[in-house]
Short mmCIF file of C-alpha atoms in Angstrom, two decimals:
data_model
loop_
_atom_site.label_atom_id
_atom_site.label_comp_id
_atom_site.label_asym_id
_atom_site.label_seq_id
_atom_site.Cartn_x
_atom_site.Cartn_y
_atom_site.Cartn_z
CA MET A 19 -40.13 47.97 -33.15
CA SER A 20 -41.07 44.26 -33.39
CA GLU A 21 -44.58 42.98 -32.63
CA ARG A 22 -43.16 41.07 -29.63
CA TRP A 23 -41.67 44.12 -28.01
CA LYS A 24 -44.83 46.19 -28.51
CA TYR A 25 -46.77 43.42 -26.89
CA GLN A 26 -44.34 43.03 -23.97
CA LEU A 27 -44.25 46.88 -23.42
CA LYS A 28 -48.10 47.07 -23.41
CA ILE A 29 -48.56 44.16 -20.97
CA GLY A 30 -45.56 45.16 -18.79
CA LEU A 31 -46.47 48.87 -18.44
CA PHE A 32 -50.04 48.08 -17.56
CA TRP A 33 -49.08 45.54 -15.03
CA GLY A 34 -46.42 47.71 -13.52
CA LEU A 35 -48.80 50.69 -13.19
CA PHE A 36 -51.60 48.41 -11.78
CA MET A 37 -49.27 47.01 -9.08
CA THR A 38 -47.97 50.32 -8.18
CA LEU A 39 -51.42 51.69 -7.71
CA PHE A 40 -52.55 48.77 -5.78
CA ASN A 41 -49.66 49.08 -3.38
CA VAL A 42 -50.42 52.77 -2.88
CA LEU A 43 -53.97 51.98 -2.19
CA PHE A 44 -53.07 49.16 0.13
CA GLU A 45 -50.55 51.32 2.18
CA LEU A 46 -52.99 54.25 2.56
CA GLN A 47 -53.94 52.78 5.98
CA GLU A 48 -50.36 53.44 7.21
CA LYS A 49 -49.15 56.36 5.09
CA THR A 50 -50.83 59.29 3.24
CA PHE A 51 -50.45 59.40 -0.52
CA GLN A 52 -47.95 62.51 -0.33
CA GLU A 53 -45.71 60.52 2.15
CA GLN A 54 -45.70 57.60 -0.26
CA LEU A 55 -44.78 59.77 -3.13
CA ALA A 56 -42.01 61.51 -1.32
CA SER A 57 -40.23 58.18 -0.48
CA SER A 58 -37.61 56.79 -2.80
CA ASN A 59 -38.97 53.36 -1.88
CA PHE A 60 -42.21 54.19 -4.04
CA TYR A 61 -40.21 54.89 -7.04
CA LEU A 62 -37.91 51.92 -6.67
CA ARG A 63 -40.98 49.51 -6.52
CA ALA A 64 -42.57 51.25 -9.46
CA VAL A 65 -39.44 50.65 -11.50
CA VAL A 66 -39.04 47.15 -10.33
CA PHE A 67 -42.81 46.22 -11.05
CA THR A 68 -42.45 47.88 -14.48
CA VAL A 69 -39.24 46.11 -15.51
CA THR A 70 -40.43 42.81 -14.13
CA GLY A 71 -43.81 43.27 -16.02
CA ILE A 72 -42.04 44.12 -19.40
CA PHE A 73 -39.41 41.49 -19.36
CA LEU A 74 -40.81 38.53 -17.37
CA LEU A 75 -44.56 38.73 -17.47
CA GLY A 76 -44.72 40.26 -20.98
CA TYR A 77 -42.26 37.51 -22.42
CA MET A 78 -44.24 34.66 -20.69
CA ASN A 79 -47.50 36.05 -22.14
CA TRP A 80 -45.86 36.47 -25.47
CA LYS A 81 -44.73 32.81 -25.65
CA SER A 82 -48.07 31.58 -24.41
CA ARG A 83 -49.88 33.60 -27.13
CA GLN A 84 -47.49 32.30 -29.81
CA ASN A 85 -48.14 28.66 -28.75
CA GLN A 86 -51.93 29.25 -28.80
CA LEU A 87 -51.57 30.68 -32.28
CA LYS A 88 -49.48 27.66 -33.52
CA LYS A 89 -52.16 25.21 -32.26
CA LYS A 90 -54.86 26.89 -34.29
#
């Protein structure tokens, strides 16, 4: 696996898990944790956050990192 994909996976998975956890904590005022885990909406959002994190956020961070390394 290339260095770029390792970086994108690391950044994207962290971001996806962080955002999912943040949303769960934010919605605890309205629904219990068990209710949230039982809904399919929870899993759909977790997948969307993770995929977005890997492909969009991870790629943008990788390009920014490469540009910084070229300038040095």
